[in-house]
PDB file of C-alpha atoms and ligand atoms in Angstrom:
ATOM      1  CA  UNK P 878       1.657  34.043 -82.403  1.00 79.00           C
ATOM      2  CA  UNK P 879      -0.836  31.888 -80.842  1.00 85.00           C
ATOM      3  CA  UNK P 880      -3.418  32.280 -77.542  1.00 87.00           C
ATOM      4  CA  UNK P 881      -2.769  29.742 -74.911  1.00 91.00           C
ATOM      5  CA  UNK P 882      -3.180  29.129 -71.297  1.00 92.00           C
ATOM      6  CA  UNK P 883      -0.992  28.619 -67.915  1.00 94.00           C
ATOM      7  CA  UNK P 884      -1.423  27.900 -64.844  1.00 96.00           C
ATOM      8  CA  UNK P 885       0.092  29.427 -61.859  1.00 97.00           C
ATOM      9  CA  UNK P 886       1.275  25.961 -59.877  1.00 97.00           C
ATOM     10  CA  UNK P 887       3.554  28.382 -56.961  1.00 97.00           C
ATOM     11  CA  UNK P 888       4.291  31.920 -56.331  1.00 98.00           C
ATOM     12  CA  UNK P 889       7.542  32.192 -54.394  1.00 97.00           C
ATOM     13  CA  UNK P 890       8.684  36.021 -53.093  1.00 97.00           C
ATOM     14  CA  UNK P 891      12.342  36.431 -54.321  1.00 97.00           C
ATOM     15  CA  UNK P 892      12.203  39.940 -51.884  1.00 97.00           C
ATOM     16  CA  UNK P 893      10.301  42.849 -50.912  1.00 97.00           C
ATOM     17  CA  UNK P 894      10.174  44.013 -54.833  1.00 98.00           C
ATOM     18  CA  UNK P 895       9.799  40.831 -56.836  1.00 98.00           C
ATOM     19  CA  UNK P 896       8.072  37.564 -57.189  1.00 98.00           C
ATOM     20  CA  UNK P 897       8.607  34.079 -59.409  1.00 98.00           C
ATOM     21  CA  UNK P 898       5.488  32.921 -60.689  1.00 98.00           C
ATOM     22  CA  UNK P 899       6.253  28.756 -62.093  1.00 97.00           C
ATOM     23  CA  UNK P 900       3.852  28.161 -64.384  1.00 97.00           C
ATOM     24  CA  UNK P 901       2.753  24.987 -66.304  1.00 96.00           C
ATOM     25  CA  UNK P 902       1.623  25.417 -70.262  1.00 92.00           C
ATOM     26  CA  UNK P 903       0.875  23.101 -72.906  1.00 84.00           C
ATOM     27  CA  UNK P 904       3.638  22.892 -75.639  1.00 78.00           C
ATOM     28  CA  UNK P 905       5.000  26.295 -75.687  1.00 81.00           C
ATOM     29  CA  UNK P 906       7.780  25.918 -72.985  1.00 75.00           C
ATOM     30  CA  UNK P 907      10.344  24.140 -75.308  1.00 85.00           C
ATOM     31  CA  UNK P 908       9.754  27.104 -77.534  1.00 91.00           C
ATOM     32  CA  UNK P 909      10.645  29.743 -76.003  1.00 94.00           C
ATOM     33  CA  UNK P 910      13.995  31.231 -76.591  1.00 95.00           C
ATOM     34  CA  UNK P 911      16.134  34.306 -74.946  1.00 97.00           C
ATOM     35  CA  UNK P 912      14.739  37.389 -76.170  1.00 97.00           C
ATOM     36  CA  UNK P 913      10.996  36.373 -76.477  1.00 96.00           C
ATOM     37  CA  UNK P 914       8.062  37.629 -74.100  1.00 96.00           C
ATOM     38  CA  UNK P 915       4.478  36.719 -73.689  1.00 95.00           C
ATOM     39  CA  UNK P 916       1.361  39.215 -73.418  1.00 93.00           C
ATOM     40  CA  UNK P 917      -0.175  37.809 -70.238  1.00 93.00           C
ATOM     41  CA  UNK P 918      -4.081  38.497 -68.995  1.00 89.00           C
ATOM     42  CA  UNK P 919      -5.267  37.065 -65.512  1.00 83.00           C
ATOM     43  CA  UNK P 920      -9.065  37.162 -66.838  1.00 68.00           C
ATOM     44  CA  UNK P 921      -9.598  34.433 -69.255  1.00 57.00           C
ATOM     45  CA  UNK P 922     -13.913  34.989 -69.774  1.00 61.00           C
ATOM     46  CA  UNK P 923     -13.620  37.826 -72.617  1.00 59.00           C
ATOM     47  CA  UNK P 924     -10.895  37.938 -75.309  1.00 56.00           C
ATOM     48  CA  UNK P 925      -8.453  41.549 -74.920  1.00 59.00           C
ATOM     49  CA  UNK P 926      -6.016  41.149 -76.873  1.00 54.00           C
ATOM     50  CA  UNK P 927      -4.945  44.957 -76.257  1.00 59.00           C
ATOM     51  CA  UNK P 928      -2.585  46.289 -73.730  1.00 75.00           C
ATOM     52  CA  UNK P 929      -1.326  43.048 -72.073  1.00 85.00           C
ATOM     53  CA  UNK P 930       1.137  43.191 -69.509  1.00 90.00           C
ATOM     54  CA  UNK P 931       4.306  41.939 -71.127  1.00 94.00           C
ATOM     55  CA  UNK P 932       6.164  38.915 -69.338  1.00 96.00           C
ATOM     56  CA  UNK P 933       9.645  37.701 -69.699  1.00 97.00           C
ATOM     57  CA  UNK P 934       9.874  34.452 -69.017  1.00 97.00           C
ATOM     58  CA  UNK P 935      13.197  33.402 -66.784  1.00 97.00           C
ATOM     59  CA  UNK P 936      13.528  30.310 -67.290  1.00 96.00           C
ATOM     60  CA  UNK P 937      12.190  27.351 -68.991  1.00 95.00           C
ATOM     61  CA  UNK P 938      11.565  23.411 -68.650  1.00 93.00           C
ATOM     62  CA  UNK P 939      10.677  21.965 -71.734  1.00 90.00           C
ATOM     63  CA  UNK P 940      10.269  18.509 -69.972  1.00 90.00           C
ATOM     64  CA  UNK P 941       8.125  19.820 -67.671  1.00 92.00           C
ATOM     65  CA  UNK P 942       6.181  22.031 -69.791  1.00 92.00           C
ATOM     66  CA  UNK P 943       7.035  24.799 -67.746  1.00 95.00           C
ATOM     67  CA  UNK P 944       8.274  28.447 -67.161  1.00 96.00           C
ATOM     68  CA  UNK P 945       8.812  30.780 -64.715  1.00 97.00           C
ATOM     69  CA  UNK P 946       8.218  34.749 -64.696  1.00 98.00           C
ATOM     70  CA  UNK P 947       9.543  37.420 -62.011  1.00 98.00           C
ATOM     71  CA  UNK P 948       7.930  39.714 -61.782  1.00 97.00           C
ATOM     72  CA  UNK P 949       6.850  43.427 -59.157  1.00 96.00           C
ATOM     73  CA  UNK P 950       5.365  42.226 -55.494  1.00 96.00           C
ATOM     74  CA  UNK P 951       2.926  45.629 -56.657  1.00 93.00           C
ATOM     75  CA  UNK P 952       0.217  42.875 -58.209  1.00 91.00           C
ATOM     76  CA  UNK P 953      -0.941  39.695 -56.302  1.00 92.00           C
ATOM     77  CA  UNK P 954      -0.767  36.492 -57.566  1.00 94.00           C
ATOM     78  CA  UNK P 955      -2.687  33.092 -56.000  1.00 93.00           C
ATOM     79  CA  UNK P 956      -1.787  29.792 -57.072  1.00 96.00           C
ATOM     80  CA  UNK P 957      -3.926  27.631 -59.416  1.00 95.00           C
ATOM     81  CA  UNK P 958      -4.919  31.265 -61.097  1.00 94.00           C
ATOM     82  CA  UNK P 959      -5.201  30.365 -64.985  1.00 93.00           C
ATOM     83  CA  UNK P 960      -3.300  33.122 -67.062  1.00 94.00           C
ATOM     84  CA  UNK P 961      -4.116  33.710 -70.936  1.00 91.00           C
ATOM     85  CA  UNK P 962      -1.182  33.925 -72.748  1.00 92.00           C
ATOM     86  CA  UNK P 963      -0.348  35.555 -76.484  1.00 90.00           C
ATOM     87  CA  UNK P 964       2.650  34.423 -77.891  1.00 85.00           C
ATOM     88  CA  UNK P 965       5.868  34.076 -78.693  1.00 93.00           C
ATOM     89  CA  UNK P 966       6.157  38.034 -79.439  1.00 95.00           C
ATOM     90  CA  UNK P 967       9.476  38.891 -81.281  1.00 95.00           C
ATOM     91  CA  UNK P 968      12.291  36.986 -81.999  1.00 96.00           C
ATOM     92  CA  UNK P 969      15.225  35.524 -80.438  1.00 97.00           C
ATOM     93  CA  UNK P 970      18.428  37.123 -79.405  1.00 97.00           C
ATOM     94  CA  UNK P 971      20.899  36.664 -82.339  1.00 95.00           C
ATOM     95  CA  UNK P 972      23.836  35.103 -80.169  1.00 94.00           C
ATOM     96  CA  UNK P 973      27.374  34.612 -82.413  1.00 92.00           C
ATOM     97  CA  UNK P 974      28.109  31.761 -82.887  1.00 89.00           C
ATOM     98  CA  UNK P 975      31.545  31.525 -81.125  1.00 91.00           C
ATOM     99  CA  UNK P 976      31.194  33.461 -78.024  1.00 94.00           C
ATOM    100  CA  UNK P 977      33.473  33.575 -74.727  1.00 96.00           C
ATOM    101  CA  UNK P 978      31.962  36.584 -73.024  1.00 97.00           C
ATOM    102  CA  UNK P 979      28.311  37.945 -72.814  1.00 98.00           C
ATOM    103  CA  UNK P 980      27.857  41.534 -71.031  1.00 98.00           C
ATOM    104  CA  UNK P 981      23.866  42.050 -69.959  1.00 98.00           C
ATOM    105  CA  UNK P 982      23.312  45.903 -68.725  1.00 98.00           C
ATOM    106  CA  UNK P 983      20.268  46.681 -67.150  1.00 98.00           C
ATOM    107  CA  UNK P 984      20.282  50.472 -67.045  1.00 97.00           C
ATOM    108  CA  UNK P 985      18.016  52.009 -63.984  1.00 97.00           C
ATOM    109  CA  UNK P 986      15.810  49.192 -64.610  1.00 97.00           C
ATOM    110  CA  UNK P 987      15.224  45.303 -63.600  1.00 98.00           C
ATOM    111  CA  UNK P 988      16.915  42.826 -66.070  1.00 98.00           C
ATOM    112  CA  UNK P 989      13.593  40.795 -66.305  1.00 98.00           C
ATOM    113  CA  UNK P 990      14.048  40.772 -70.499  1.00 98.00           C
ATOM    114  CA  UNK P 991      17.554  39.598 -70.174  1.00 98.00           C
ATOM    115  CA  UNK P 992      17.261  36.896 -67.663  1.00 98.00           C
ATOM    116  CA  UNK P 993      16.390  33.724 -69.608  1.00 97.00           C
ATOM    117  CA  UNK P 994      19.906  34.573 -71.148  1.00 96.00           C
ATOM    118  CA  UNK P 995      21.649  33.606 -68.215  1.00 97.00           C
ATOM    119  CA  UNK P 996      20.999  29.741 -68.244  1.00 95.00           C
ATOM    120  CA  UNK P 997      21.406  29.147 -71.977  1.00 94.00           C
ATOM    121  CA  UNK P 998      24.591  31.318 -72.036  1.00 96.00           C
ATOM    122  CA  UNK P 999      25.800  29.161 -68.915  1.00 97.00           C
ATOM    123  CA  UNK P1000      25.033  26.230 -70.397  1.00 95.00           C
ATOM    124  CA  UNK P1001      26.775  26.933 -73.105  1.00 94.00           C
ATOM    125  CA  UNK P1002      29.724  27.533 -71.014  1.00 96.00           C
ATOM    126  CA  UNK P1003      30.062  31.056 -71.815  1.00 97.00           C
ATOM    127  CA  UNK P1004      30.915  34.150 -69.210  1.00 97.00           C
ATOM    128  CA  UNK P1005      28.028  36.331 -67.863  1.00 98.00           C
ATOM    129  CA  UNK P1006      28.585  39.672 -66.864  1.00 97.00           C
ATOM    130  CA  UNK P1007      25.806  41.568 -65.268  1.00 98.00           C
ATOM    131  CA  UNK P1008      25.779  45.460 -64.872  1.00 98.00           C
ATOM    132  CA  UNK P1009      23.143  47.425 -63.070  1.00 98.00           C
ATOM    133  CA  UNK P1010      21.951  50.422 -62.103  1.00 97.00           C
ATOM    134  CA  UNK P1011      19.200  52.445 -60.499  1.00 97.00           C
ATOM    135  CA  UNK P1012      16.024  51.069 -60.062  1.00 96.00           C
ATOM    136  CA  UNK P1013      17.531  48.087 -61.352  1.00 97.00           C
ATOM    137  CA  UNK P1014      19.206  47.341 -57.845  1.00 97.00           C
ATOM    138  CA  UNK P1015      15.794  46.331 -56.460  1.00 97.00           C
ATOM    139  CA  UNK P1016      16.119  42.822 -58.158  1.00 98.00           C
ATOM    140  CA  UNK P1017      17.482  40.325 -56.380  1.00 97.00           C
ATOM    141  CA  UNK P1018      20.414  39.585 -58.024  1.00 97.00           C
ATOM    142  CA  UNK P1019      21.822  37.486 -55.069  1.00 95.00           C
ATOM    143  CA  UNK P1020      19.695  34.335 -56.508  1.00 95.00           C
ATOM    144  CA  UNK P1021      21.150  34.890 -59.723  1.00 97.00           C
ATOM    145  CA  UNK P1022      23.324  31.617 -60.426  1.00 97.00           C
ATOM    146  CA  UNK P1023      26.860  32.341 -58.608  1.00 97.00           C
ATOM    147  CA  UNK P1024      28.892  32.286 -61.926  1.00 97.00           C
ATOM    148  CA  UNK P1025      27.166  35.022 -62.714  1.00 98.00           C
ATOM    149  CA  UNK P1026      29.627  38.647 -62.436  1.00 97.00           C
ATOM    150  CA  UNK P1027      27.358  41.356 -60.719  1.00 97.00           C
ATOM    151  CA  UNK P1028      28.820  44.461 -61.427  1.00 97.00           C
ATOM    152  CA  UNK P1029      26.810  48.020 -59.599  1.00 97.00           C
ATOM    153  CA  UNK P1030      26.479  51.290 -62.216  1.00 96.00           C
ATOM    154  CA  UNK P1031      26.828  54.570 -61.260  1.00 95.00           C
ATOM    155  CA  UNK P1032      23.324  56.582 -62.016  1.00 91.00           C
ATOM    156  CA  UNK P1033      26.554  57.800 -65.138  1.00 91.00           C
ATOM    157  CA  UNK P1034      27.016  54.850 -66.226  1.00 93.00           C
ATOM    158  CA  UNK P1035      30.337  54.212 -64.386  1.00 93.00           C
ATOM    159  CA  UNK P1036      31.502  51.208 -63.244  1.00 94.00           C
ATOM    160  CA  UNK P1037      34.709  50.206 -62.226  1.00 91.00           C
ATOM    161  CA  UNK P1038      37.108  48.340 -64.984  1.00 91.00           C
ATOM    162  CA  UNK P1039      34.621  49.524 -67.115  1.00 92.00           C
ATOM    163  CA  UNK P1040      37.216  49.565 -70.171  1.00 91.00           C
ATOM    164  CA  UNK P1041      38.033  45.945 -69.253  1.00 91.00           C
ATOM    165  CA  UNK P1042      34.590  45.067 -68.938  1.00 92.00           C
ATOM    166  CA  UNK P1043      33.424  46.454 -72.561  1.00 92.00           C
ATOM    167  CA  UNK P1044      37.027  45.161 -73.996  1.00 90.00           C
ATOM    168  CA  UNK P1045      35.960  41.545 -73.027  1.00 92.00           C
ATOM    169  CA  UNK P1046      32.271  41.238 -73.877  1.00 95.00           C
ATOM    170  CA  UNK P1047      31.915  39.605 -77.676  1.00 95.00           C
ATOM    171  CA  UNK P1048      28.019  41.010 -77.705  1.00 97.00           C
ATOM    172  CA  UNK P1049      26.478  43.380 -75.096  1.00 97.00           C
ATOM    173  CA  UNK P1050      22.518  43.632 -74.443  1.00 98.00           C
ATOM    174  CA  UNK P1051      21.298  46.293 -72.671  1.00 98.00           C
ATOM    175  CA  UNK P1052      17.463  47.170 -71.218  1.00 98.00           C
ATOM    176  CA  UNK P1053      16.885  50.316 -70.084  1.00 97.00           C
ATOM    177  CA  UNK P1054      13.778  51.895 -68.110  1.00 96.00           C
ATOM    178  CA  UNK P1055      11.426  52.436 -70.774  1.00 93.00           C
ATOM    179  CA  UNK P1056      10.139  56.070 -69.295  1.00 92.00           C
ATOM    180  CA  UNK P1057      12.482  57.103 -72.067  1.00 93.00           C
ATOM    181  CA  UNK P1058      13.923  54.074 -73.835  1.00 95.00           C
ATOM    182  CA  UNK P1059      15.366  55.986 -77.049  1.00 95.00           C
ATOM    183  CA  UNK P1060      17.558  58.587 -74.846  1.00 95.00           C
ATOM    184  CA  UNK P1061      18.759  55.997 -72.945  1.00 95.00           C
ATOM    185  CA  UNK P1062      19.740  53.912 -75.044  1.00 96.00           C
ATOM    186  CA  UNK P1063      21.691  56.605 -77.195  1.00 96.00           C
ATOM    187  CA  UNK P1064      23.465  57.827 -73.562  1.00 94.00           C
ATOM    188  CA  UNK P1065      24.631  53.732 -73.864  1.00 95.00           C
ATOM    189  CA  UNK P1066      25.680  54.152 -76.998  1.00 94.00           C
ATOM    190  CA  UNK P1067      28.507  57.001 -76.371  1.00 92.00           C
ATOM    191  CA  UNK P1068      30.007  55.403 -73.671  1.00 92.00           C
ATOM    192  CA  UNK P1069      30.580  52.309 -75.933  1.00 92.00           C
ATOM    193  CA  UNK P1070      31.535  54.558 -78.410  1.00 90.00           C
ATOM    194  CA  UNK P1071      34.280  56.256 -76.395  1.00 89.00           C
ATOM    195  CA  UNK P1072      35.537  52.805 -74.800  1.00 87.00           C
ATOM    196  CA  UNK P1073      35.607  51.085 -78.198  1.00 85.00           C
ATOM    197  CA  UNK P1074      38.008  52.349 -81.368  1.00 78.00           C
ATOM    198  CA  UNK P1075      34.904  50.632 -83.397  1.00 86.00           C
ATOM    199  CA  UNK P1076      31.384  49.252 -82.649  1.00 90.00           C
ATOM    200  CA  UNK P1077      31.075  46.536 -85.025  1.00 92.00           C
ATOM    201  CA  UNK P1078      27.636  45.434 -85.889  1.00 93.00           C
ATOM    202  CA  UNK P1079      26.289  42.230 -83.767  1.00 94.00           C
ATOM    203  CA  UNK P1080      27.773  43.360 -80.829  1.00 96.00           C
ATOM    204  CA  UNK P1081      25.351  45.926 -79.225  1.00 96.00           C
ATOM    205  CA  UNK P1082      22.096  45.344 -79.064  1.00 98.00           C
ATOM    206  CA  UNK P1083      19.394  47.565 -77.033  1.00 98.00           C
ATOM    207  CA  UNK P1084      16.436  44.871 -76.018  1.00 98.00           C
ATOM    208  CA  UNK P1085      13.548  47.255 -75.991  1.00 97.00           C
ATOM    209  CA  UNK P1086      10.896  47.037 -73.689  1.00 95.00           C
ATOM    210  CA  UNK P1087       8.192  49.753 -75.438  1.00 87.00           C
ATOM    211  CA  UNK P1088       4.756  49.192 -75.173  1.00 87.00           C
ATOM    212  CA  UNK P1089       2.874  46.347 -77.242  1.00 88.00           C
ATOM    213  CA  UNK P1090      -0.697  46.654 -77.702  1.00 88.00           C
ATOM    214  CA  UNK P1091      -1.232  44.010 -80.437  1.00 86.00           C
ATOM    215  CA  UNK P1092       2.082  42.058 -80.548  1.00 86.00           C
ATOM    216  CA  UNK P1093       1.236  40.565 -84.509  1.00 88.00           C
ATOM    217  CA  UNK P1094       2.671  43.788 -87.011  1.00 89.00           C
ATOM    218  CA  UNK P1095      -1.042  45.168 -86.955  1.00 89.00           C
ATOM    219  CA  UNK P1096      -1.110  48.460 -84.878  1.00 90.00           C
ATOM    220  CA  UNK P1097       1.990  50.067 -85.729  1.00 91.00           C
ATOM    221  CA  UNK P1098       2.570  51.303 -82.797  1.00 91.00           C
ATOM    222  CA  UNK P1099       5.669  49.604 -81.754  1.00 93.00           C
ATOM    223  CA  UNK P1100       7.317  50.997 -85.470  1.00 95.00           C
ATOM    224  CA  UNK P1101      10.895  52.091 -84.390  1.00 95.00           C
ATOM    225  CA  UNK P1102      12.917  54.392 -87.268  1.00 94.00           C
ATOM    226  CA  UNK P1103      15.975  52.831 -88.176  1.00 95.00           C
ATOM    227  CA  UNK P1104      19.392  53.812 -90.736  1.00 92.00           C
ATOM    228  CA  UNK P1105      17.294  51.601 -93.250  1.00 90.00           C
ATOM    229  CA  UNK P1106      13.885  52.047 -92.945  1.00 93.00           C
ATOM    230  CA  UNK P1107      11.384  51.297 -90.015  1.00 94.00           C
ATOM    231  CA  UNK P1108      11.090  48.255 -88.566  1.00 95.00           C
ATOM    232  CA  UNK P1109       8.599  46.410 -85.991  1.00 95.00           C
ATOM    233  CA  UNK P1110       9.582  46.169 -82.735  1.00 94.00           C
ATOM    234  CA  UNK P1111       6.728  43.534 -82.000  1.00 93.00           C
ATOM    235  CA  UNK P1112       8.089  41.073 -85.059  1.00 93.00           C
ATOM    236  CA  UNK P1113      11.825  41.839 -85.264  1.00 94.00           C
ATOM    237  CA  UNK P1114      12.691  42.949 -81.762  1.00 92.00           C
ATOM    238  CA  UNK P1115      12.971  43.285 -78.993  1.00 97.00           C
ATOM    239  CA  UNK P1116      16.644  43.107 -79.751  1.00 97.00           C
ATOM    240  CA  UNK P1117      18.022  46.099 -81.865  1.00 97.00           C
ATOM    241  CA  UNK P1118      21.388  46.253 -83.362  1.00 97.00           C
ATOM    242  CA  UNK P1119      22.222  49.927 -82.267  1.00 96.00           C
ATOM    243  CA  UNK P1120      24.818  50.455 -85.159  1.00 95.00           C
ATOM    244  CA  UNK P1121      21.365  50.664 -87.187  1.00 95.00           C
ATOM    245  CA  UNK P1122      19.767  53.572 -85.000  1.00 94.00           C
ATOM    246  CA  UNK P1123      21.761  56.335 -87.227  1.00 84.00           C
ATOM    247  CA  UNK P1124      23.708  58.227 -83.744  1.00 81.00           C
ATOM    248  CA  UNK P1125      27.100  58.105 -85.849  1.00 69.00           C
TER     249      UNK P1125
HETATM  250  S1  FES L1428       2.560  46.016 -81.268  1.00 91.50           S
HETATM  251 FE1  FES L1428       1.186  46.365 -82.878  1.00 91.50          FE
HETATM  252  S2  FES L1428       2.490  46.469 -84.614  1.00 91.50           S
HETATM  253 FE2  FES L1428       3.823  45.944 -83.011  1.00 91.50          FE
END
């Protein structure tokens, strides 16, 4: 975890809900990996470390030194604004190593922590599915890249070939809107359940989006109860393995 700074070089509207920020930072782009987020604040004079908004970067060029964010139209942007960054906050999604089929589920919520998957999985010349639901549907998934599978959820969790969908996926990650992250992610959990005789471990992970006020394993507030014992969403997450959350 370090403090660094970016600067905002273009703001581009994706729609009437979301904006790309493209940002250029010194030598933290090539680090930045599927899974991790940055604690952003626009006013770099005074040191807050607390209550950061949390950005997902979605996508990255390392050559470039930098990285671009989407992210609500509800807060204005300008170019050339200088953003203070704390980062890398949690670690990287734990991708199998042989892997055909990726399933991303972004339950009545955008898929903003899920979206820098899309171009390492593609360039790995694996198959993204995307479902989404709710709220969710306000991101402009049309600019997604077109090899991308867009698939709409029911406010259930329906979709159709649902059984095919869950049958081919070798991991799933799934965000849900964090107004009540745990519930939703257990609701997730049964329907895998019923689809699947088994739910190994590795293959579903919830990629939690609760609040982080210090990001560094100092607060405790992000402390999530697991099978085994607690662990630190802010240091070990975001990604969660649900066969460790104890739902049977
Ligand atoms: S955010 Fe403070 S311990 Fe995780």
């Amino acid at each position: 975890m370090r403090e660094t700074q970016a600067i905002i070089d273009r703001v581009s509207l994706l729609n009437e809900h979301f904006q790309r920020l493209h940002l250029s930072v010194e030598n933290l782009a090539g680090e930045i990996k599927p899974g991790h987020s940055l604690l952003a604040r626009r006013d770099t004079r005074e040191w807050e470390p607390y209550l950061r908004p949390r950005w997902w970067p979605s996508s990255i060029n390392p050559a470039t030194n930098s990285f671009s964010v989407d992210l609500p139209t509800s807060t204005t942007y300008q170019q050339g604004e200088i953003i203070g960054l704390l980062g890398l906050v949690g670690e990287p999604f734990r991708h199998r190593r042989t892997l055909r089929h990726v399933l991303l589920l972004a339950v009545d919520t955008p898929p903003l922590p899920l979206l820098l998957s899309i171009p390492f999985l593609l360039s790995n010349s694996i198959n993204v599915t995307l479902v989404i639901s709710g709220s969710g549907l306000d991101y402009p998934t049309k600019l997604l890249p077109p090899e991308v599978e867009v698939i709409q959820a029911d406010d259930q969790l329906n979709w159709s070939n649902q059984v095919m969908t869950v049958g081919l996926a070798d991991q799933v990650f799934v965000t849900v809107n964090p107004d009540r992250e745990l519930e939703r992610m257990e609701t997730v959990w049964k329907v895998f359940h019923e689809r699947r005789a088994e739910v190994p471990k590795l293959y579903l992970f919830g990629v939690m989006q609760s609040p982080i006020p210090c990001g560094v394993g100092a607060c405790q507030a992000c402390l999530l109860a697991l099978k085994e014992g607690l662990t630190t969403l802010c240091i070990e997450g975001p990604a969660v393995d649900l066969t460790m959350m104890g739902w049977g």
